[in-house]
Coordinates of C-alpha atoms and ligand atoms in Angstrom, one line a residue:
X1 CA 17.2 3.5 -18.8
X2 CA 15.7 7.0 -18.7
X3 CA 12.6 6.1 -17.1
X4 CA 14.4 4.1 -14.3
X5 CA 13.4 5.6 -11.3
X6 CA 16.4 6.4 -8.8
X7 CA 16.2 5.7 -4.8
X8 CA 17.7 6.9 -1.7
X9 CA 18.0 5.1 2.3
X10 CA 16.7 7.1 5.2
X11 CA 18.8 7.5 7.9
X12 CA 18.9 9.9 11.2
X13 CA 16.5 12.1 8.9
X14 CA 18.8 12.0 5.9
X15 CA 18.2 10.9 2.3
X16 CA 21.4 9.1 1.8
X17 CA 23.1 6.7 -1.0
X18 CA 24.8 3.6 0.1
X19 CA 28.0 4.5 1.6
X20 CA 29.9 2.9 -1.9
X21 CA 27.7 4.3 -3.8
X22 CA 26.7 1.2 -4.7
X23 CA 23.2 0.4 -6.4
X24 CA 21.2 -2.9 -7.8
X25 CA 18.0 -3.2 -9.9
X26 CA 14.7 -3.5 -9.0
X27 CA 12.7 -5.6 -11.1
X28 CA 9.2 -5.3 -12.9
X29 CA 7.9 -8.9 -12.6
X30 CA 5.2 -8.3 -15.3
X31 CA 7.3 -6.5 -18.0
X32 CA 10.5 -8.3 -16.6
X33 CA 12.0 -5.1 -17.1
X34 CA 14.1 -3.1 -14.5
X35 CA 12.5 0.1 -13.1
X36 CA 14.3 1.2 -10.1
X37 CA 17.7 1.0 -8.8
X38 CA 17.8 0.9 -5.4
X39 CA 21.2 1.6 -2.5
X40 CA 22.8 -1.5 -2.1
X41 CA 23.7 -1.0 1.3
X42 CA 26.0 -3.0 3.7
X43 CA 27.9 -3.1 6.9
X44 CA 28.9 0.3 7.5
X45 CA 24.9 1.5 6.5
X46 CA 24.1 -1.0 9.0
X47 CA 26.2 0.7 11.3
X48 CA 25.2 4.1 10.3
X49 CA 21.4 3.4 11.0
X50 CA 21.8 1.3 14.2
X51 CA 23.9 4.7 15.9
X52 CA 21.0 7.1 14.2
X53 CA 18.0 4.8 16.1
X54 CA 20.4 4.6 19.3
X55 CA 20.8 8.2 19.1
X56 CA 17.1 8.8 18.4
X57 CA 15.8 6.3 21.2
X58 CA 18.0 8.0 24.3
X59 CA 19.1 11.5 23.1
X60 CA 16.2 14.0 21.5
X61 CA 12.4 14.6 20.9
X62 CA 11.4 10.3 21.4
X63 CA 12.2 9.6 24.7
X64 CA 10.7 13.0 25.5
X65 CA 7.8 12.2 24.0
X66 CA 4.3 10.9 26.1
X67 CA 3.2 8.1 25.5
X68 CA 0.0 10.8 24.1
X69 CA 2.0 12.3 21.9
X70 CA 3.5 9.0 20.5
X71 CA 0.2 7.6 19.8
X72 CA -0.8 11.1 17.9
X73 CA 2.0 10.9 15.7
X74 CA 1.1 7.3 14.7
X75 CA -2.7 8.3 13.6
X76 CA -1.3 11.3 11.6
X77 CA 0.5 9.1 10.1
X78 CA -2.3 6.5 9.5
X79 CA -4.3 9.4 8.0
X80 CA -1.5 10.4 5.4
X81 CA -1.0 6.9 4.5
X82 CA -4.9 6.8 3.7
X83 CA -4.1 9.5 1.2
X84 CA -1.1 7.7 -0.3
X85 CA -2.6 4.7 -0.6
X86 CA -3.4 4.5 -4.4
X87 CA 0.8 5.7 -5.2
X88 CA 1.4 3.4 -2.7
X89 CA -0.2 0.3 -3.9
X90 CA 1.0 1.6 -7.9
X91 CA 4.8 1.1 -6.4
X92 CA 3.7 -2.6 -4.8
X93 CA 2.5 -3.4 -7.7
X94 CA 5.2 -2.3 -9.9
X95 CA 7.8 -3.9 -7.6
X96 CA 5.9 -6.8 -6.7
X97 CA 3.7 -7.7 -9.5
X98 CA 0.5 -8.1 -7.3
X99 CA -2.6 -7.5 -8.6
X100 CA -3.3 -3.8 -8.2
X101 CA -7.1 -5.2 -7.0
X102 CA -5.5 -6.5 -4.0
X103 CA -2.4 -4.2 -3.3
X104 CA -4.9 -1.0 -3.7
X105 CA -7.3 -2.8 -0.9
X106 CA -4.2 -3.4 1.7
X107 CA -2.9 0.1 1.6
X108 CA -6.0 1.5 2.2
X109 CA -6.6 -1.5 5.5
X110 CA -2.6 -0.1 6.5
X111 CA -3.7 3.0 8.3
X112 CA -5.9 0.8 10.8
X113 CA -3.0 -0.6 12.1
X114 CA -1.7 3.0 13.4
X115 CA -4.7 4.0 14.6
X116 CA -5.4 1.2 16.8
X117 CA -1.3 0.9 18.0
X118 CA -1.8 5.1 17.8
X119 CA -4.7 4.4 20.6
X120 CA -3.1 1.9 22.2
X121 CA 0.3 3.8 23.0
X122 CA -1.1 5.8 26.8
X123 CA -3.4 2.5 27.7
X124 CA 0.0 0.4 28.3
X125 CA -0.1 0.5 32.7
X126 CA 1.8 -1.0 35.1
X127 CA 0.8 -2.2 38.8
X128 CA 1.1 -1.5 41.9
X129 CA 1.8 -4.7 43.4
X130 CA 0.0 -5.5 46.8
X131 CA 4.1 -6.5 48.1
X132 CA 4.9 -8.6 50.8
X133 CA 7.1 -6.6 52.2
X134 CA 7.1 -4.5 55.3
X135 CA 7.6 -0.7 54.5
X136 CA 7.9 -1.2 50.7
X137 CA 6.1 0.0 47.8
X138 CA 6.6 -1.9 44.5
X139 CA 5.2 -0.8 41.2
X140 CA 5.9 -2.0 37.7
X141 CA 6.7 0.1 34.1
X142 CA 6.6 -1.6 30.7
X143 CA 9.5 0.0 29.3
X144 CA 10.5 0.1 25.1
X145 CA 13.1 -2.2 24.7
X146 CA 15.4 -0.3 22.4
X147 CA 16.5 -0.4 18.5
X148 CA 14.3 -2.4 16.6
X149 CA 15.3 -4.5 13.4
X150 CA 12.3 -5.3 11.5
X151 CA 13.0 -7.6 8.4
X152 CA 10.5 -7.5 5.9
X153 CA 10.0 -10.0 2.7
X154 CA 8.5 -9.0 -0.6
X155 CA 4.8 -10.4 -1.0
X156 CA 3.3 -7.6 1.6
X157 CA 6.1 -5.4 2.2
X158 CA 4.0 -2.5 3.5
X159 CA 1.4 -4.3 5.1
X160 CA 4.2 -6.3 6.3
X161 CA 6.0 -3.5 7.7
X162 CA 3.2 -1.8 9.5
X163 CA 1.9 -5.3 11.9
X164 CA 5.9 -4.5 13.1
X165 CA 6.7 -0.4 13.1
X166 CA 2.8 0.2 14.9
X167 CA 3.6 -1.5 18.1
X168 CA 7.2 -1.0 17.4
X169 CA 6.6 2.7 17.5
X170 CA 3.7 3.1 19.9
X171 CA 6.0 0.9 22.5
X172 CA 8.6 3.9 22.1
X173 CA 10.9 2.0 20.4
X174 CA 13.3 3.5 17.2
X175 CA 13.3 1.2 14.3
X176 CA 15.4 0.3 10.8
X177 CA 13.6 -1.3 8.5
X178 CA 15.0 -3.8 5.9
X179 CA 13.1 -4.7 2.9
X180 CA 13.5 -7.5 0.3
X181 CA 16.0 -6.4 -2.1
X182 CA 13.1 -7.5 -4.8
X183 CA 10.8 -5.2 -3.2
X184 CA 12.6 -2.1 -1.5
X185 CA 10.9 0.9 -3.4
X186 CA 7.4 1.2 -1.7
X187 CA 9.8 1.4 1.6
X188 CA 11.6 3.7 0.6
X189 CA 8.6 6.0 -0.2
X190 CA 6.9 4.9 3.3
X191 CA 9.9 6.5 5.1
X192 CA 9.0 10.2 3.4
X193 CA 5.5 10.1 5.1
X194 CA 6.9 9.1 8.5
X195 CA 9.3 12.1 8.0
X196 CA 6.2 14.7 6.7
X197 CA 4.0 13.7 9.9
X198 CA 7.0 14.9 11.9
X199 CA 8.3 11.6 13.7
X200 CA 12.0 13.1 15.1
X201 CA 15.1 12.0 12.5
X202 CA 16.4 8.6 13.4
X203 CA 13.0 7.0 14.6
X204 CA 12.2 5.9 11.7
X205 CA 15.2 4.6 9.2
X206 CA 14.6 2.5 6.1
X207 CA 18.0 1.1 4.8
X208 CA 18.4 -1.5 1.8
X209 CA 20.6 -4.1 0.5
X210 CA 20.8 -7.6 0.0
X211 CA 19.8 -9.9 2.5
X212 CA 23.2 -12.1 3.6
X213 CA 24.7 -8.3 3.3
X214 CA 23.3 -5.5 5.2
X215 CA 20.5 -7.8 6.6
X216 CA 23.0 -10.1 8.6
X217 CA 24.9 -6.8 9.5
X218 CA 21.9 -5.9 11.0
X219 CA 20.8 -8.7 12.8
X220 CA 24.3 -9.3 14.3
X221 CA 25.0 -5.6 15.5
X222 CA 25.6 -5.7 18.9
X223 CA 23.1 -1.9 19.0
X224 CA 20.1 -3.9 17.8
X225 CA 17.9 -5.1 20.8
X226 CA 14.9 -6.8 19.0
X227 CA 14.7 -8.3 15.2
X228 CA 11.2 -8.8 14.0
X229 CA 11.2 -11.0 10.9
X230 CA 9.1 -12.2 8.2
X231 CA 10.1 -14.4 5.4
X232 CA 11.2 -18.0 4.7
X233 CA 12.4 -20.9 7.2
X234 CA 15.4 -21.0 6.4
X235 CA 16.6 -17.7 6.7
X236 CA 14.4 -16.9 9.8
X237 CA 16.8 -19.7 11.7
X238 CA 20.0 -18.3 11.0
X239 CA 18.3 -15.0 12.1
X240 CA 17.4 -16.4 14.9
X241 CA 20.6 -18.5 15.5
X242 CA 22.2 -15.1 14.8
X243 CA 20.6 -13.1 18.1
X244 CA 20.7 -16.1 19.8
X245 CA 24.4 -15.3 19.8
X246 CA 24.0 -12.1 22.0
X247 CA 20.7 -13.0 23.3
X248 CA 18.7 -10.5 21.6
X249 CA 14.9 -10.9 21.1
X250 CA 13.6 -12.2 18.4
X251 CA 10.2 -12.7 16.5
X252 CA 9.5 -14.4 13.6
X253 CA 6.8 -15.4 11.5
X254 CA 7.7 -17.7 8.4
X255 CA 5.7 -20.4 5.9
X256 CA 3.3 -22.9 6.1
X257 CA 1.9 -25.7 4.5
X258 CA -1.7 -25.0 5.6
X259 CA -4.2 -27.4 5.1
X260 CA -7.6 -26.2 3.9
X261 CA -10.2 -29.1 5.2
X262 CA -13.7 -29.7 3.3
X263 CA -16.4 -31.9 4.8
X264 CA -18.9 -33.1 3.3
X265 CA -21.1 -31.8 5.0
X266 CA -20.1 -27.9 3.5
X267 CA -21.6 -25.6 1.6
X268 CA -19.8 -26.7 -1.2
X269 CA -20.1 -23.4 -3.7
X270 CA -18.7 -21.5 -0.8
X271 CA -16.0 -24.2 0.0
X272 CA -14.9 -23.9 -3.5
X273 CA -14.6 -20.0 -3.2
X274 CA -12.3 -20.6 -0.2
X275 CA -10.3 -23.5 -1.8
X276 CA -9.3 -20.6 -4.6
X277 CA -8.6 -17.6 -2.2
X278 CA -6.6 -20.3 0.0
X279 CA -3.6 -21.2 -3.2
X280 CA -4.6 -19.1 -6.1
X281 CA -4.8 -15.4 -4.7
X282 CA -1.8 -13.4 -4.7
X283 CA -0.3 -15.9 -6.9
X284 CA -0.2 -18.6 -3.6
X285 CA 2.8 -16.4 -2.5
X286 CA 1.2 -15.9 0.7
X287 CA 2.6 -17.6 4.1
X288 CA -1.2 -18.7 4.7
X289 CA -1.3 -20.2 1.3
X290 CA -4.1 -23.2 1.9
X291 CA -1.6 -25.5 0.1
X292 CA -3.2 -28.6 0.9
X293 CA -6.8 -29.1 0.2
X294 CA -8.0 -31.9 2.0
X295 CA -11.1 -33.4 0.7
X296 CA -13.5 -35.6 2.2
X297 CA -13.4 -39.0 -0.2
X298 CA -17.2 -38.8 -0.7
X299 CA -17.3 -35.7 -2.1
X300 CA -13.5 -35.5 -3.6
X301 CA -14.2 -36.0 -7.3
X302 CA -17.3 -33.6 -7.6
X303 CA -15.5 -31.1 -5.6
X304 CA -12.3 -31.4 -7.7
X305 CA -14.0 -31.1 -10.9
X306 CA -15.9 -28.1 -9.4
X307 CA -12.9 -26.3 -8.1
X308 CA -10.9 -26.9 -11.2
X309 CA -13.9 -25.5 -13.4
X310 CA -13.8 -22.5 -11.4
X311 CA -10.2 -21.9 -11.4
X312 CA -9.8 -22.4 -15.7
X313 CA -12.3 -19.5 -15.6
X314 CA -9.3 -17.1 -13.7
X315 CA -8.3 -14.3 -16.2
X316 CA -4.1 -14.2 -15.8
X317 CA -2.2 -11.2 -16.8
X318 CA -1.4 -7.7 -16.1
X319 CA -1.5 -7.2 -12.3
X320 CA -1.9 -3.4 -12.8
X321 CA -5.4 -4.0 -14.6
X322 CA -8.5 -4.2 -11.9
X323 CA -9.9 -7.3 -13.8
X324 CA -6.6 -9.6 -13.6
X325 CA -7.1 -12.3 -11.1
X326 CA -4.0 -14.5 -11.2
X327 CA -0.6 -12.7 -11.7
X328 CA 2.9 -13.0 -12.0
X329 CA 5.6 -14.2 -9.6
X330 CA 7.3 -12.1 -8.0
X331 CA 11.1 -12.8 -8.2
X332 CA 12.9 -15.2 -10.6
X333 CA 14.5 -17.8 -8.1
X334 CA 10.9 -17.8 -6.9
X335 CA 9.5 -18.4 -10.3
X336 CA 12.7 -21.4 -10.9
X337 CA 11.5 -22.7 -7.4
X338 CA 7.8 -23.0 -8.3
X339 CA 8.8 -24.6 -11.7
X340 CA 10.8 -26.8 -9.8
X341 CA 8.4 -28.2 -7.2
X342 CA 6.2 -28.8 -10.5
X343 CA 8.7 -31.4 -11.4
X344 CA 9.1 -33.2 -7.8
X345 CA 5.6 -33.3 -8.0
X346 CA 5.4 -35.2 -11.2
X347 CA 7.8 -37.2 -10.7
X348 CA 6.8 -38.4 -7.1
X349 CA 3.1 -39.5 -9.3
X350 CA 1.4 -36.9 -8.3
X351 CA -0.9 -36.4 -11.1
X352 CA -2.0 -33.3 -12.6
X353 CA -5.6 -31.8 -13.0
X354 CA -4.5 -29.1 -14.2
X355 CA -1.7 -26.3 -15.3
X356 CA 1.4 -28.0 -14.4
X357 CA 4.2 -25.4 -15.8
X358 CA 4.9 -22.1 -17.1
X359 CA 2.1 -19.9 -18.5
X360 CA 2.9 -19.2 -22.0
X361 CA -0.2 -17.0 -23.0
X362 CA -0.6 -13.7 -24.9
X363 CA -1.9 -11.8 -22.1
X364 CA 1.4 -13.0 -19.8
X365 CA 3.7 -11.0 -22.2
X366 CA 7.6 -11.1 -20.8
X367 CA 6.3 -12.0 -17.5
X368 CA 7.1 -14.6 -14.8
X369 CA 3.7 -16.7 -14.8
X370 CA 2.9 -20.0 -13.9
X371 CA 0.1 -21.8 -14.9
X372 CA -2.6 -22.6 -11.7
X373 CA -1.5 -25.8 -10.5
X374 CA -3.8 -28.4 -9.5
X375 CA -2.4 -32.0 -8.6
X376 CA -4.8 -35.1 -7.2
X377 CA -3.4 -38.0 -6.4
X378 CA -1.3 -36.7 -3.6
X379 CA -0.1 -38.5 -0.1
X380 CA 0.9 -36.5 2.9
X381 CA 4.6 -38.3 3.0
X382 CA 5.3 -36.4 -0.7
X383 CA 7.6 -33.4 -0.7
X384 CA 4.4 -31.7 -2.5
X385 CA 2.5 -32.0 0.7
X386 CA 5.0 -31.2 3.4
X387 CA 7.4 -28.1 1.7
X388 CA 6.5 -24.9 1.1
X389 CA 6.2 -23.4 -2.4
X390 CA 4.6 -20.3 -2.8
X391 CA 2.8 -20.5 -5.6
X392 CA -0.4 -21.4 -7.5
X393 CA 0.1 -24.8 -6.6
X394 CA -2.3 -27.2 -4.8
X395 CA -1.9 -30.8 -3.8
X396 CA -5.5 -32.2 -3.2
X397 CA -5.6 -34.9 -0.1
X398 CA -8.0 -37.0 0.5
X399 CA -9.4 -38.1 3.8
X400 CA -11.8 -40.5 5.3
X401 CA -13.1 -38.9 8.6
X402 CA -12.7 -36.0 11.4
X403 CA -9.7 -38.1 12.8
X404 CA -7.4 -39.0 9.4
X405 CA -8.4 -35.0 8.4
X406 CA -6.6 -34.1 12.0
X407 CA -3.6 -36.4 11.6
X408 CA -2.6 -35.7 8.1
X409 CA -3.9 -31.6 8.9
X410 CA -1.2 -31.5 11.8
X411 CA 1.4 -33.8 10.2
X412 CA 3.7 -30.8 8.4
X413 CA 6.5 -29.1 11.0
X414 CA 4.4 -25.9 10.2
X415 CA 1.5 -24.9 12.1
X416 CA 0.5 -21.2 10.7
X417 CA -3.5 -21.9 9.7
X418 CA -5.4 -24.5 8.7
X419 CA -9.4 -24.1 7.2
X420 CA -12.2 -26.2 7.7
X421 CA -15.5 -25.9 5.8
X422 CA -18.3 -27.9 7.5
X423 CA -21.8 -26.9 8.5
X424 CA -21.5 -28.8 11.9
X425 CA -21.3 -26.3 14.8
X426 CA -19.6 -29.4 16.7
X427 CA -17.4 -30.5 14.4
X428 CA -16.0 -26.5 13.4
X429 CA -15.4 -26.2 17.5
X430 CA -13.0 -29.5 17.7
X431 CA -11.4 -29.5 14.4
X432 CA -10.6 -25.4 15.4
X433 CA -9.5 -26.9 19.2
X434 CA -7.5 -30.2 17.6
X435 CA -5.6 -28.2 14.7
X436 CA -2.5 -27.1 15.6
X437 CA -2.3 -23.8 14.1
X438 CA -1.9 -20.1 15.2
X439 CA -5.5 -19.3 13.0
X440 CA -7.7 -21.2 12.0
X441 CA -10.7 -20.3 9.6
X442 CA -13.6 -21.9 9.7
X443 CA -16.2 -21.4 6.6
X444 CA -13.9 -18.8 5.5
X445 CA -10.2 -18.2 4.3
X446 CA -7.6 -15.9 4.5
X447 CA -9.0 -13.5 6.9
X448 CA -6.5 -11.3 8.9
X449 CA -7.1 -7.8 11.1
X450 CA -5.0 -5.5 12.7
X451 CA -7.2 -6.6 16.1
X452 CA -6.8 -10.3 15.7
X453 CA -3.3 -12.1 16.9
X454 CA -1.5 -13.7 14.1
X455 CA 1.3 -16.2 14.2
X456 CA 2.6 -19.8 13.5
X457 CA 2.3 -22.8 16.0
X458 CA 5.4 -25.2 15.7
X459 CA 8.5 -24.1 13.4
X460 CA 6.1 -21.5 11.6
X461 CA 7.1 -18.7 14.5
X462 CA 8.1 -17.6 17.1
X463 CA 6.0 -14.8 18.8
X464 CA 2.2 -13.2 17.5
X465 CA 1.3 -10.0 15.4
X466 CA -1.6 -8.0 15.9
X467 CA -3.8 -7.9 18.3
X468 CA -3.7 -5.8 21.4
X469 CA -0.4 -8.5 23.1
X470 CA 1.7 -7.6 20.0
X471 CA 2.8 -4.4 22.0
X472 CA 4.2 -7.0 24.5
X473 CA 6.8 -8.0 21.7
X474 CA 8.6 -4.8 22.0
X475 CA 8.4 -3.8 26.0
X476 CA 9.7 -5.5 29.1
X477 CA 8.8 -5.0 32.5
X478 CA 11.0 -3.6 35.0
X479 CA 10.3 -3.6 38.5
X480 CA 10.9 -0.8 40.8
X481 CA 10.8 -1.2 44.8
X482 CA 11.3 1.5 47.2
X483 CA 11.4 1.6 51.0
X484 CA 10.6 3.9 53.6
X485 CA 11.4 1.9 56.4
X486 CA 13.3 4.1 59.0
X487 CA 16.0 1.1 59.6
X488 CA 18.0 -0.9 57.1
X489 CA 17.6 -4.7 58.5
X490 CA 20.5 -7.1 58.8
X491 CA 22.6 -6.5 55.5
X492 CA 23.4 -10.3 55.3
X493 CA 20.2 -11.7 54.5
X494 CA 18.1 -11.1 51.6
X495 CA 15.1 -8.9 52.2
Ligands
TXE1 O1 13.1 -15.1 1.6 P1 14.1 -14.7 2.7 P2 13.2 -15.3 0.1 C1 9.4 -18.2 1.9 C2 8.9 -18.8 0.6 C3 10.0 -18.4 -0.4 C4 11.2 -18.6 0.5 C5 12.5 -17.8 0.1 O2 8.8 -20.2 0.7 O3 10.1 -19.3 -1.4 O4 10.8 -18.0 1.8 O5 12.1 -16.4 -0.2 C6 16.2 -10.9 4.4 N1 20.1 -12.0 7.5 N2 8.8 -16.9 2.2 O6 14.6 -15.8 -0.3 O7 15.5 -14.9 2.4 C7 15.9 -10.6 2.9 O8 16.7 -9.6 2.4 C8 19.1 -11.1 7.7 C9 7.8 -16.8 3.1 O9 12.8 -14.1 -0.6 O10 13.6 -15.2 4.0 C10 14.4 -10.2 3.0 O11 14.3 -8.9 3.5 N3 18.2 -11.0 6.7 C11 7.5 -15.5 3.6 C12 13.9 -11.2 4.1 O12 15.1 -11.6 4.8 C13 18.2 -11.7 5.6 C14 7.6 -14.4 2.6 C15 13.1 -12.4 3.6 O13 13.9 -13.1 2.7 C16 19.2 -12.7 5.5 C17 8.7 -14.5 1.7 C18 20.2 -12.8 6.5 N4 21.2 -13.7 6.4 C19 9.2 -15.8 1.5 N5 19.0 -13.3 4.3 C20 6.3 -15.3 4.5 N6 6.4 -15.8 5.7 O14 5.3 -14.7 4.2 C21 17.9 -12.8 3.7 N7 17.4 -11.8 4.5

């Protein structure tokens, strides 16, 4: 294990081991072998972090800090992430088993989100409220709320981490971070730059462990005033069931089961461009996965043979090489969960067009692939079309017209995007109005931007990312009044 790379916590500005001393491995989803072992923190690192950002948000250089300065920091740091990027994207990859062509492109879009959160830090101004009252001047401040939890999962983990530490940070919050314990390395290294650019010790903390461990020590520590997280359903409700408890806010972003809607009226070269990037990019292991392609029945069969012509021609293999386009999955129980939804599939009579297991093929080596998945045949009722897999696997629906499209589009409990390809300027404005979906792309797929609010509709959120309101998710408004009446009215009545 000589090459095994070993990794430390931040906390209040110190590189720290888990306080057991406790690590766990960090695996290589392409070689399957283990290259890092990683602190397997738990409740008292919980603790230790939660005091370092309480310390760090009301004692020391932060709360001195303008909200100038605050913003300045943020860009430096934007600007030394631009230089990391390419080490950066290495670890991802490594941890992650993205392809390097796509991990290389996101670290290098990361720094955008601290420069536009960096500009945004001084523009955040309250009002003076035209009051009502006699003799009184009222004014508002949007205020930080406090420690920050962010909870990060493992396909994006630094992207991930910057739609929540930019506003985070720019509001004047302190923050600990939690990664996936799949994915913790590239965290790990992110915490170094916020410490080079100078951010004071305990603003920044990045602490690691499993999930139902340090994670729910984190989310139910009485210190943390906001948890941001992104990952699946099921653990984003007990998160939130968790700061229910003490009333904390919470913001979450989880799956989908996003349909991906093709008139036949669309350009159909382009519509099978976007029917790949929806489920086969990034291995589907993206929450906007365009899981369901719904197809309009005129055009279904051409357009199926089309899009599975296209999709035998994807070159599978090592993520690290700029040519792969389908890699590996990222974590075993993902991989046995994938395998598994292959089976319902099958055995509810969906039938498939193509792949339909494991990928056993020389360039795959050790790794965790699975072959891309196409299944026809598919209703909206089957457990194929309404759960989440997060994989290269897509269920092909087809439709009649604009109204059956809409009903089966919205009938999922998600609601996090939805695509429709269609050269009808009518019919792209009401199918984007009728969709219930926090984005929808129309004649395009996939398409996110530090500018543009991001989000799930129904039980795919709570809360939005991005986008000039995120800094809303970590202030709150308090308002002051002050009098300079000469006499204090009757006491017994409200003013
Ligand atoms: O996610 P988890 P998992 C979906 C996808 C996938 C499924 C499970 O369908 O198959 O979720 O993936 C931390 N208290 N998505 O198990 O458990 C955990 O350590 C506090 C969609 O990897 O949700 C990690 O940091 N935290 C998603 C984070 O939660 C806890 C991306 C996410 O892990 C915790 C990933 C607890 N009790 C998976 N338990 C998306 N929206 O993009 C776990 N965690």
């Amino acid at each position: 294990m000589s090459d095994v790379k070993t990794y430390k916590m931040m906390i209040g500005g110190e590189w720290v081991d888990a306080s057991g001393g406790d690590t766990f491995e960090s695996m290589n989803p392409f070689t399957g072998k283990t290259w890092a072992l990683i602190p397997k923190g738990g409740k008292e690192d919980a603790g230790r972090a939660v005091a370092a950002a309480r310390k760090a948000f009301e004692t020391g250089e932060w709360p001195k800090m303008t909200a100038t300065q605050r913003g300045h920091l943020l860009r430096k740091l934007g600007d030394l992430i631009a230089e990391k990027a390419d080490a950066l994207a290495q670890t991802e990859v490594r941890d992650n088993g993205k392809l390097i062509a796509e991990m290389g492109m996101q670290l290098k879009y990361v720094p955008q989100w601290y420069y536009y959160f960096g500009g945004l830090a001084d523009k955040i101004e309250g009002a003076v409220t035209p009051i009502d009252k006699a003799e009184h001047f009222h004014y508002t401040r949007h205020e930080p709320l406090g420690v920050v939890c962010a909870i990060t999962p493992w396909n994006s983990p630094l992207l991930l981490a910057a739609w929540k530490l930019a506003p985070a940070l720019a509001a004047g919050n302190t923050v600990v971070l939690k990664p996936s314990e799949f994915t913790s390395a590239s965290s790990l290294e992110y915490a170094a730059l916020f410490e080079e650019v100078g951010f004071p010790p305990g603003v920044v903390n990045v602490v690691t462990g499993y999930g139902h461990e340090i994670g729910a020590a984190l989310t139910e520590h009485p210190g943390v005033d906001k948890i941001t997280f992104t990952g699946g359903p099921e653990t984003g409700k007990r998160v939130y069931a968790t700061g229910a408890a003490q009333l904390k806010r919470v913001s979450l972003e989880l799956g989908g089961k996003s349909p991906n809607i093709v008139f036949d009226d669309c350009d159909m070269e382009n519509a099978v461009k976007g029917a790949i990037s929806g489920i086969f990019a990034a291995t589907g292991q993206t929450c906007i996965a365009g899981s369901r392609l719904l197809v309009q029945q005129s055009i279904h069969d051409e357009f199926v043979d089309k899009l599975v012509a296209f999709a035998k021609t994807a070159k599978m293999g090592d993520p690290m090489s700029m040519d792969t386009q389908v890699g590996p999955v990222t974590t075993v129980p993902q991989y046995e969960k994938i395998l598994s939804y292959l089976d319902i599939a099958k055995d509810e009579g969906a039938e498939v067009r193509m792949g339909g297991g494991k990928a056993v093929r020389p360039e795959c080596g050790d790794g965790y692939f699975v072959e891309p998945t196409v299944f026809t045949g598919v209703n909206n009722r089957m457990r194929i079309a309404q759960e989440e897999v997060f994989g290269p696997v897509l269920s092909v629906i087809p439709f009649k017209d604009e109204e059956e499209a809409l009903h089966i589009g919205n009938d999922v409990v998600y609601g996090l995007a939805a695509g429709v390809w269609t050269q009808s300027m009518r019919r792209a404005f009401t199918m984007s109005e009728k969709l219930r979906a926090g984005s929808v792309w129309v004649n395009t797929y996939r398409a996110v931007s530090y500018m543009a609010p991001f989000g799930g509709f129904k039980q795919s959120g709570v809360g939005r990312e991005n986008g000039q309101d995120a800094i809303r998710e970590y202030m709150q408004t308090k308002s002051v009044w002050m009098s300079y009446a000469t006499e204090t009215p009757n006491p017994f009545v409200m003013r």
